Tab-separated table of C-alpha atoms and ligand atoms in Angstrom:
chain	number	residue	atom	x	y	z
A	1464	MET	CA	0.000	0.000	0.000
A	1465	LYS	CA	1.381	3.380	-0.959
A	1466	ARG	CA	2.091	5.847	1.785
A	1467	ILE	CA	0.717	9.370	2.046
A	1468	LEU	CA	2.448	12.099	3.983
A	1469	SER	CA	1.034	15.557	4.236
A	1470	GLY	CA	1.007	18.378	6.736
A	1471	MET	CA	-0.029	21.891	7.612
A	1472	ARG	CA	1.368	24.694	9.657
A	1473	PRO	CA	-0.694	25.222	12.814
A	1474	THR	CA	-1.919	28.780	12.367
A	1475	GLY	CA	-5.143	28.231	14.332
A	1476	LYS	CA	-8.621	27.477	13.112
A	1477	LEU	CA	-8.692	26.303	9.505
A	1478	HIS	CA	-10.596	28.012	6.707
A	1479	ILE	CA	-12.533	26.479	3.854
A	1480	GLY	CA	-9.561	27.059	1.551
A	1481	HIS	CA	-7.596	24.558	3.669
A	1482	TYR	CA	-10.506	22.157	3.442
A	1483	VAL	CA	-10.910	22.380	-0.297
A	1484	GLY	CA	-7.207	22.598	-1.092
A	1485	ALA	CA	-6.032	19.692	1.019
A	1486	LEU	CA	-8.128	18.315	3.845
A	1487	GLU	CA	-10.928	17.012	1.684
A	1488	ASN	CA	-8.383	15.115	-0.334
A	1489	TRP	CA	-6.751	13.688	2.796
A	1490	ILE	CA	-10.069	12.302	3.947
A	1491	GLU	CA	-10.712	10.486	0.701
A	1492	LEU	CA	-7.160	9.194	0.476
A	1493	GLN	CA	-6.975	7.796	4.004
A	1494	LYS	CA	-9.394	5.063	2.874
A	1495	LYS	CA	-7.047	3.904	0.129
A	1496	TYR	CA	-3.568	4.555	1.468
A	1497	GLU	CA	-1.557	4.432	4.630
A	1498	SER	CA	-1.705	8.072	5.719
A	1499	TYR	CA	0.440	10.180	8.032
A	1500	HIS	CA	-0.413	13.777	8.885
A	1501	LEU	CA	2.079	16.162	10.295
A	1502	ILE	CA	1.662	19.367	12.264
A	1503	ALA	CA	4.455	21.623	11.055
A	1504	ASP	CA	4.968	23.480	14.318
A	1505	TYR	CA	8.610	24.310	13.552
A	1506	HIS	CA	7.704	25.711	10.152
A	1507	VAL	CA	5.554	28.322	11.912
A	1508	LEU	CA	8.750	29.936	13.168
A	1509	THR	CA	9.792	30.800	9.626
A	1510	THR	CA	7.306	33.667	9.571
A	1511	THR	CA	6.887	34.527	13.249
A	1512	LEU	CA	9.230	34.188	16.191
A	1513	ASP	CA	6.328	34.279	18.630
A	1514	SER	CA	5.816	30.682	19.711
A	1515	SER	CA	3.330	31.367	22.502
A	1516	ASN	CA	0.260	30.381	20.483
A	1517	ILE	CA	1.647	27.397	18.619
A	1518	TYR	CA	0.301	24.784	21.017
A	1519	GLU	CA	-3.159	26.318	21.225
A	1520	ASN	CA	-3.217	26.714	17.439
A	1521	THR	CA	-2.164	23.083	17.055
A	1522	LEU	CA	-5.172	21.908	19.060
A	1523	GLU	CA	-7.501	24.175	17.081
A	1524	MET	CA	-6.177	22.789	13.829
A	1525	VAL	CA	-6.321	19.162	14.910
A	1526	MET	CA	-9.932	19.665	16.021
A	1527	ASP	CA	-10.715	20.860	12.500
A	1528	TRP	CA	-8.955	17.828	11.040
A	1529	LEU	CA	-10.967	15.505	13.249
A	1530	ALA	CA	-14.196	17.386	12.583
A	1531	ALA	CA	-13.604	17.055	8.858
A	1532	GLY	CA	-13.186	13.297	9.168
A	1533	ILE	CA	-9.558	12.347	9.665
A	1534	GLU	CA	-9.731	8.994	11.459
A	1535	PRO	CA	-7.412	8.914	14.462
A	1536	GLU	CA	-7.581	5.118	14.711
A	1537	THR	CA	-5.913	4.620	11.350
A	1538	THR	CA	-4.176	7.897	10.599
A	1539	PRO	CA	-1.387	9.115	12.865
A	1540	MET	CA	-1.335	12.866	13.517
A	1541	PHE	CA	1.821	14.226	15.071
A	1542	ARG	CA	3.897	17.322	15.753
A	1543	GLN	CA	7.166	17.853	13.959
A	1544	SER	CA	8.658	19.345	17.132
A	1545	GLN	CA	8.131	16.113	19.089
A	1546	ILE	CA	10.176	13.946	16.759
A	1547	LYS	CA	13.863	14.792	16.821
A	1548	GLU	CA	14.646	12.998	13.576
A	1549	HIS	CA	13.064	15.857	11.622
A	1550	SER	CA	15.829	18.185	12.737
A	1551	GLU	CA	18.499	15.605	12.129
A	1552	LEU	CA	17.435	14.795	8.591
A	1553	PHE	CA	16.958	18.499	7.890
A	1554	LEU	CA	20.612	19.032	8.692
A	1555	ILE	CA	21.783	16.256	6.403
A	1556	PHE	CA	19.504	17.400	3.583
A	1557	SER	CA	20.758	20.956	3.876
A	1558	MET	CA	24.035	19.699	2.399
A	1559	LEU	CA	22.261	18.436	-0.708
A	1560	ILE	CA	20.830	21.662	-2.095
A	1561	THR	CA	22.260	25.006	-3.080
A	1562	LYS	CA	21.308	28.457	-1.920
A	1563	ALA	CA	20.549	29.438	-5.515
A	1564	ARG	CA	18.055	26.582	-5.868
A	1565	LEU	CA	16.263	27.661	-2.691
A	1566	GLU	CA	16.133	31.271	-3.855
A	1567	ARG	CA	14.341	30.194	-7.033
A	1568	ASN	CA	11.422	28.703	-5.054
A	1569	PRO	CA	8.266	30.497	-6.295
A	1570	THR	CA	6.356	29.826	-3.063
A	1571	LEU	CA	9.061	31.630	-1.142
A	1572	LYS	CA	8.954	34.567	-3.538
A	1573	GLU	CA	5.201	34.804	-3.102
A	1574	GLN	CA	5.482	34.811	0.695
A	1575	VAL	CA	8.211	37.412	0.630
A	1576	ARG	CA	5.924	39.602	-1.451
A	1577	ASP	CA	2.698	38.968	0.531
A	1578	LEU	CA	4.309	39.416	3.932
A	1579	ASN	CA	6.611	42.268	2.903
A	1580	ILE	CA	9.748	40.498	4.050
A	1581	ASP	CA	12.865	42.503	3.249
A	1582	ASN	CA	15.526	40.423	4.922
A	1583	ILE	CA	14.905	36.725	4.815
A	1584	ILE	CA	16.059	34.442	7.610
A	1585	PHE	CA	18.043	31.297	6.911
A	1586	GLY	CA	15.283	29.038	8.308
A	1587	HIS	CA	12.731	30.520	5.930
A	1588	LEU	CA	15.023	30.051	2.955
A	1589	GLY	CA	15.479	26.459	4.114
A	1590	TYR	CA	11.739	25.851	4.588
A	1591	PRO	CA	11.566	23.253	1.782
A	1592	ILE	CA	14.511	21.335	3.254
A	1593	LEU	CA	12.609	20.778	6.484
A	1594	GLN	CA	9.536	19.884	4.460
A	1595	SER	CA	11.602	17.342	2.502
A	1596	ALA	CA	12.692	15.808	5.794
A	1597	ASP	CA	9.031	15.698	6.896
A	1598	ILE	CA	8.039	13.806	3.790
A	1599	LEU	CA	11.023	11.512	3.403
A	1600	LEU	CA	11.354	10.441	7.038
A	1601	TYR	CA	8.074	8.608	6.470
A	1602	LYS	CA	8.997	7.686	2.885
A	1603	GLY	CA	5.903	9.511	1.744
A	1604	GLU	CA	5.210	8.573	-1.870
A	1605	LEU	CA	2.155	10.738	-2.397
A	1606	VAL	CA	1.819	14.225	-0.975
A	1607	PRO	CA	-1.701	15.697	-1.193
A	1608	VAL	CA	-1.279	19.462	-0.995
A	1609	GLY	CA	-2.508	22.724	-2.445
A	1610	GLU	CA	-0.968	24.206	-5.563
A	1611	ASP	CA	1.387	26.504	-3.646
A	1612	GLN	CA	3.180	23.485	-2.179
A	1613	VAL	CA	4.038	21.785	-5.447
A	1614	PRO	CA	7.440	23.524	-5.724
A	1615	HIS	CA	8.322	22.123	-2.295
A	1616	VAL	CA	7.497	18.589	-3.387
A	1617	GLU	CA	9.693	19.118	-6.439
A	1618	ILE	CA	12.582	20.078	-4.177
A	1619	THR	CA	11.838	16.980	-2.080
A	1620	ARG	CA	12.235	14.812	-5.166
A	1621	GLU	CA	15.507	16.492	-6.073
A	1622	ILE	CA	16.883	15.970	-2.588
A	1623	ALA	CA	15.786	12.316	-2.557
A	1624	ARG	CA	17.484	11.728	-5.899
A	1625	LYS	CA	20.665	13.429	-4.787
A	1626	PHE	CA	20.755	11.438	-1.548
A	1627	ASN	CA	20.044	8.115	-3.266
A	1628	ASN	CA	22.756	8.735	-5.864
A	1629	GLN	CA	25.305	9.755	-3.335
A	1630	TYR	CA	24.749	7.239	-0.550
A	1631	GLY	CA	22.440	4.438	-1.720
A	1632	ILE	CA	18.744	4.130	-2.266
A	1633	VAL	CA	16.718	4.942	0.820
A	1634	PHE	CA	14.040	7.363	-0.342
A	1635	PRO	CA	11.157	7.303	-2.820
A	1636	GLU	CA	10.617	10.147	-5.287
A	1637	SER	CA	7.505	11.711	-3.822
A	1638	GLU	CA	4.733	13.064	-5.985
A	1639	PRO	CA	2.228	15.818	-5.261
A	1640	LEU	CA	-1.485	15.044	-5.471
A	1641	LEU	CA	-3.610	18.030	-6.366
A	1642	THR	CA	-7.335	18.554	-6.000
A	1643	LYS	CA	-9.502	20.183	-8.650
A	1644	PHE	CA	-10.026	23.244	-6.459
A	1645	SER	CA	-6.490	23.392	-5.230
A	1646	ARG	CA	-6.803	27.095	-4.538
A	1647	LEU	CA	-9.983	28.795	-3.362
A	1648	PRO	CA	-10.185	32.576	-3.877
A	1649	GLY	CA	-10.599	34.867	-0.880
A	1650	LEU	CA	-13.699	36.868	0.055
A	1651	ASP	CA	-11.968	40.018	-1.180
A	1652	GLY	CA	-11.544	38.539	-4.661
A	1653	GLN	CA	-7.840	37.820	-4.280
A	1654	ALA	CA	-6.689	34.589	-5.867
A	1655	LYS	CA	-5.972	32.926	-2.545
A	1656	MET	CA	-7.907	32.519	0.690
A	1657	SER	CA	-5.401	33.084	3.447
A	1658	LYS	CA	-5.336	34.053	7.093
A	1659	SER	CA	-2.625	36.627	6.554
A	1660	LEU	CA	-4.774	38.312	3.895
A	1661	GLY	CA	-7.802	38.367	6.241
A	1662	ASN	CA	-10.203	37.087	3.587
A	1663	THR	CA	-11.325	33.728	4.970
A	1664	ILE	CA	-14.413	31.752	5.921
A	1665	LEU	CA	-13.521	29.469	8.800
A	1666	MET	CA	-14.632	25.849	8.856
A	1667	SER	CA	-15.977	26.561	12.339
A	1668	ASP	CA	-17.844	29.798	11.465
A	1669	ASN	CA	-21.530	29.567	12.319
A	1670	LYS	CA	-24.291	30.588	9.959
A	1671	GLU	CA	-24.444	34.213	11.135
A	1672	GLU	CA	-20.689	34.653	10.947
A	1673	LEU	CA	-20.292	33.204	7.507
A	1674	THR	CA	-23.352	34.981	6.121
A	1675	ALA	CA	-22.037	38.329	7.345
A	1676	LYS	CA	-18.705	37.652	5.664
A	1677	ILE	CA	-20.277	36.570	2.380
A	1678	ARG	CA	-22.555	39.624	2.281
A	1679	LYS	CA	-19.457	41.811	2.195
A	1680	ALA	CA	-17.617	39.688	-0.384
A	1681	VAL	CA	-16.391	41.214	-3.624
A	1682	THR	CA	-18.307	40.076	-6.744
A	1683	ASP	CA	-18.135	41.039	-10.415
A	1684	PRO	CA	-17.261	44.774	-10.339
A	1685	GLN	CA	-19.204	45.342	-13.572
A	1686	LYS	CA	-22.461	44.129	-12.039
A	1687	VAL	CA	-23.574	47.192	-10.142
A	1688	ARG	CA	-27.353	46.961	-10.248
A	1689	ARG	CA	-29.439	43.864	-9.732
A	1690	ASN	CA	-30.370	43.486	-13.403
A	1691	ASP	CA	-26.952	44.180	-14.875
A	1692	PRO	CA	-25.602	41.146	-16.727
A	1693	GLY	CA	-22.866	39.509	-14.644
A	1694	HIS	CA	-19.652	37.661	-15.427
A	1695	PRO	CA	-19.632	34.604	-13.171
A	1696	GLU	CA	-16.227	33.548	-14.449
A	1697	VAL	CA	-14.609	36.441	-12.568
A	1698	CYS	CA	-16.783	36.181	-9.444
A	1699	THR	CA	-15.526	34.658	-6.195
A	1700	ILE	CA	-19.044	33.770	-5.080
A	1701	PHE	CA	-19.593	31.820	-8.269
A	1702	THR	CA	-16.438	29.805	-7.547
A	1703	TYR	CA	-17.913	28.978	-4.144
A	1704	HIS	CA	-21.179	27.911	-5.800
A	1705	LYS	CA	-19.262	25.596	-8.107
A	1706	LYS	CA	-17.697	23.931	-5.119
A	1707	PHE	CA	-20.446	23.976	-2.494
A	1708	ASN	CA	-23.558	24.149	-4.662
A	1709	ALA	CA	-22.545	22.174	-7.746
A	1710	ASP	CA	-26.100	21.095	-8.613
A	1711	GLU	CA	-27.321	24.645	-9.065
A	1712	ALA	CA	-24.162	26.170	-10.493
A	1713	SER	CA	-25.179	26.115	-14.150
A	1714	GLU	CA	-28.582	27.669	-13.401
A	1715	ILE	CA	-26.878	30.370	-11.342
A	1716	GLU	CA	-24.439	31.000	-14.160
A	1717	THR	CA	-27.270	31.493	-16.655
A	1718	ASN	CA	-29.279	33.748	-14.363
A	1719	CYS	CA	-26.284	35.831	-13.363
A	1720	LYS	CA	-25.344	36.394	-17.002
A	1721	SER	CA	-28.881	37.336	-18.026
A	1722	GLY	CA	-29.293	39.691	-15.085
A	1723	ALA	CA	-32.180	37.693	-13.602
A	1724	LEU	CA	-30.214	36.903	-10.442
A	1725	GLY	CA	-28.888	39.728	-8.272
A	1726	CYS	CA	-25.780	39.496	-6.113
A	1727	VAL	CA	-27.646	39.787	-2.815
A	1728	ASP	CA	-29.820	36.736	-3.469
A	1729	CYS	CA	-26.947	34.844	-4.990
A	1730	LYS	CA	-24.839	35.497	-1.896
A	1731	LEU	CA	-27.572	34.385	0.479
A	1732	LYS	CA	-27.978	31.152	-1.438
A	1733	CYS	CA	-24.239	30.632	-1.313
A	1734	ALA	CA	-24.156	31.254	2.453
A	1735	THR	CA	-26.949	28.724	3.001
A	1736	LYS	CA	-25.113	26.078	0.995
A	1737	ILE	CA	-21.800	26.628	2.731
A	1738	ASP	CA	-23.583	26.515	6.071
A	1739	GLU	CA	-25.222	23.191	5.192
A	1740	PHE	CA	-21.877	21.858	4.123
A	1741	LEU	CA	-20.105	22.875	7.321
A	1742	SER	CA	-22.843	22.058	9.781
A	1743	PRO	CA	-22.015	18.364	10.426
A	1744	MET	CA	-18.361	19.267	10.902
A	1745	ARG	CA	-19.221	21.977	13.417
A	1746	GLU	CA	-21.256	19.473	15.402
A	1747	LYS	CA	-18.404	17.013	15.467
A	1748	ARG	CA	-15.976	19.749	16.450
A	1749	ILE	CA	-17.987	20.636	19.539
A	1750	ILE	CA	-17.486	17.126	20.917
A	1751	TYR	CA	-13.723	17.645	20.812
A	1752	GLU	CA	-13.921	21.224	22.094
A	1753	ASN	CA	-15.560	19.776	25.189
A	1754	ASP	CA	-12.905	17.086	25.531
A	1755	LYS	CA	-9.525	18.592	24.656
A	1756	GLN	CA	-7.783	15.870	26.635
A	1757	LYS	CA	-8.948	13.449	23.986
A	1758	VAL	CA	-7.271	15.564	21.302
A	1759	VAL	CA	-4.018	15.554	23.276
A	1760	GLU	CA	-4.213	11.765	23.581
A	1761	ILE	CA	-4.729	11.424	19.841
A	1762	LEU	CA	-1.545	13.415	19.267
A	1763	HIS	CA	0.413	11.319	21.736
A	1764	GLU	CA	-0.735	8.107	20.073
A	1765	GLY	CA	0.182	9.469	16.634
A	1766	GLU	CA	3.570	10.578	17.913
A	1767	LYS	CA	4.373	7.098	19.196
A	1768	ILE	CA	3.816	5.626	15.752
A	1769	ALA	CA	5.594	8.450	13.926
A	1770	ASN	CA	8.572	8.100	16.253
A	1771	LYS	CA	9.073	4.467	15.349
A	1772	VAL	CA	8.936	5.092	11.615
A	1773	ALA	CA	11.236	8.116	11.847
A	1774	LYS	CA	13.774	6.207	13.900
A	1775	ALA	CA	13.841	3.305	11.460
A	1776	THR	CA	14.446	5.660	8.538
A	1777	MET	CA	17.248	7.490	10.342
A	1778	ASP	CA	18.900	4.168	11.147
A	1779	GLU	CA	18.919	3.392	7.437
A	1780	VAL	CA	20.271	6.852	6.635
A	1781	ARG	CA	23.131	6.484	9.105
A	1782	GLN	CA	23.891	3.057	7.791
A	1783	VAL	CA	24.167	4.001	4.125
A	1784	MET	CA	26.130	7.117	5.059
A	1785	LYS	CA	28.437	5.020	7.221
A	1786	LEU	CA	27.880	7.338	10.149
A	1787	GLY	CA	28.735	5.154	13.105
B	1252	LIG	N1	4.409	23.710	3.867
B	1252	LIG	C1	3.129	23.161	4.131
B	1252	LIG	C2	2.104	24.306	4.176
B	1252	LIG	O1	2.383	25.415	4.317
B	1252	LIG	C3	3.081	22.422	5.421
B	1252	LIG	C4	3.963	21.241	5.440
B	1252	LIG	C5	5.057	21.044	6.241
B	1252	LIG	C6	3.845	20.068	4.651
B	1252	LIG	N2	5.585	19.842	6.032
B	1252	LIG	C7	4.890	19.210	5.050
B	1252	LIG	C8	2.953	19.673	3.652
B	1252	LIG	C9	5.069	17.975	4.439
B	1252	LIG	C10	3.148	18.426	3.040
B	1252	LIG	C11	4.194	17.588	3.434
B	1252	LIG	O2	0.950	24.097	4.140
């Protein structure tokens, strides 16, 4: 059975962009493959030195994972920071890639632009090296991620190849697995839904919260009055309909274009559909919110399993490298 490894940075409660871009895929794939899911709590430090919320944010994120349907009985969930082998393999891998290669990483360039970073730290430049260690410690063959992570999986493959050529074959050449909606646009019309851009709908938002957000969302700028013909292909709300209201999407498209459907009604319909979609997950989440100890236990169980696998891989690495 092929092995899946994927992860997320714990930045707190997840938004529907995380769900659509990755989580939904994870849930399908865990039925077919042996899955491992990592909480990248060291990677958080690449963009903020403040570590005081990482633990709390980890629990919030894991509750969203569980609410969405990750099965703790079969799918280990674990924190990068609790398994020392991540740091060790990161160090070895850092010898197998050049600074110039890391500087070409488009995901890094995008972050530098979005977050206005003018002087990049070494750990941020090396972000994909740590991610490669995350994936390869578990010999992850398939990596279900959003589009922005594909360059990191490419670097992972390059590092695996370099290592295998130099020392002997230990690692697979991992492949990314993308979803159809690998990037959901933000409420403000920007291409990406993202916490740092402040344009998200949270998976845990209730009906009032998400409706209020959707009411303010940016739609087709050329559709000013109700009867103006719209251009659904440029409208964020229409993208949400395609995902969360697929059955009605073509009717909405027709009525938007003809001017029969106004943005206010269209938005309310969208909010109702997203609410229906999220409602069972919110209910499941509440069970965990009332029993956080259970969430902590799930992490500890996952970490036991991850530890064993990571140790076995590092033993192999040391052996082929003739390190002791
Ligand atoms: N970089 C990923 C993100 O920002 C998180 C991540 C860390 C990851 N390690 C990983 C994803 C390993 C897949 C595999 O979302």
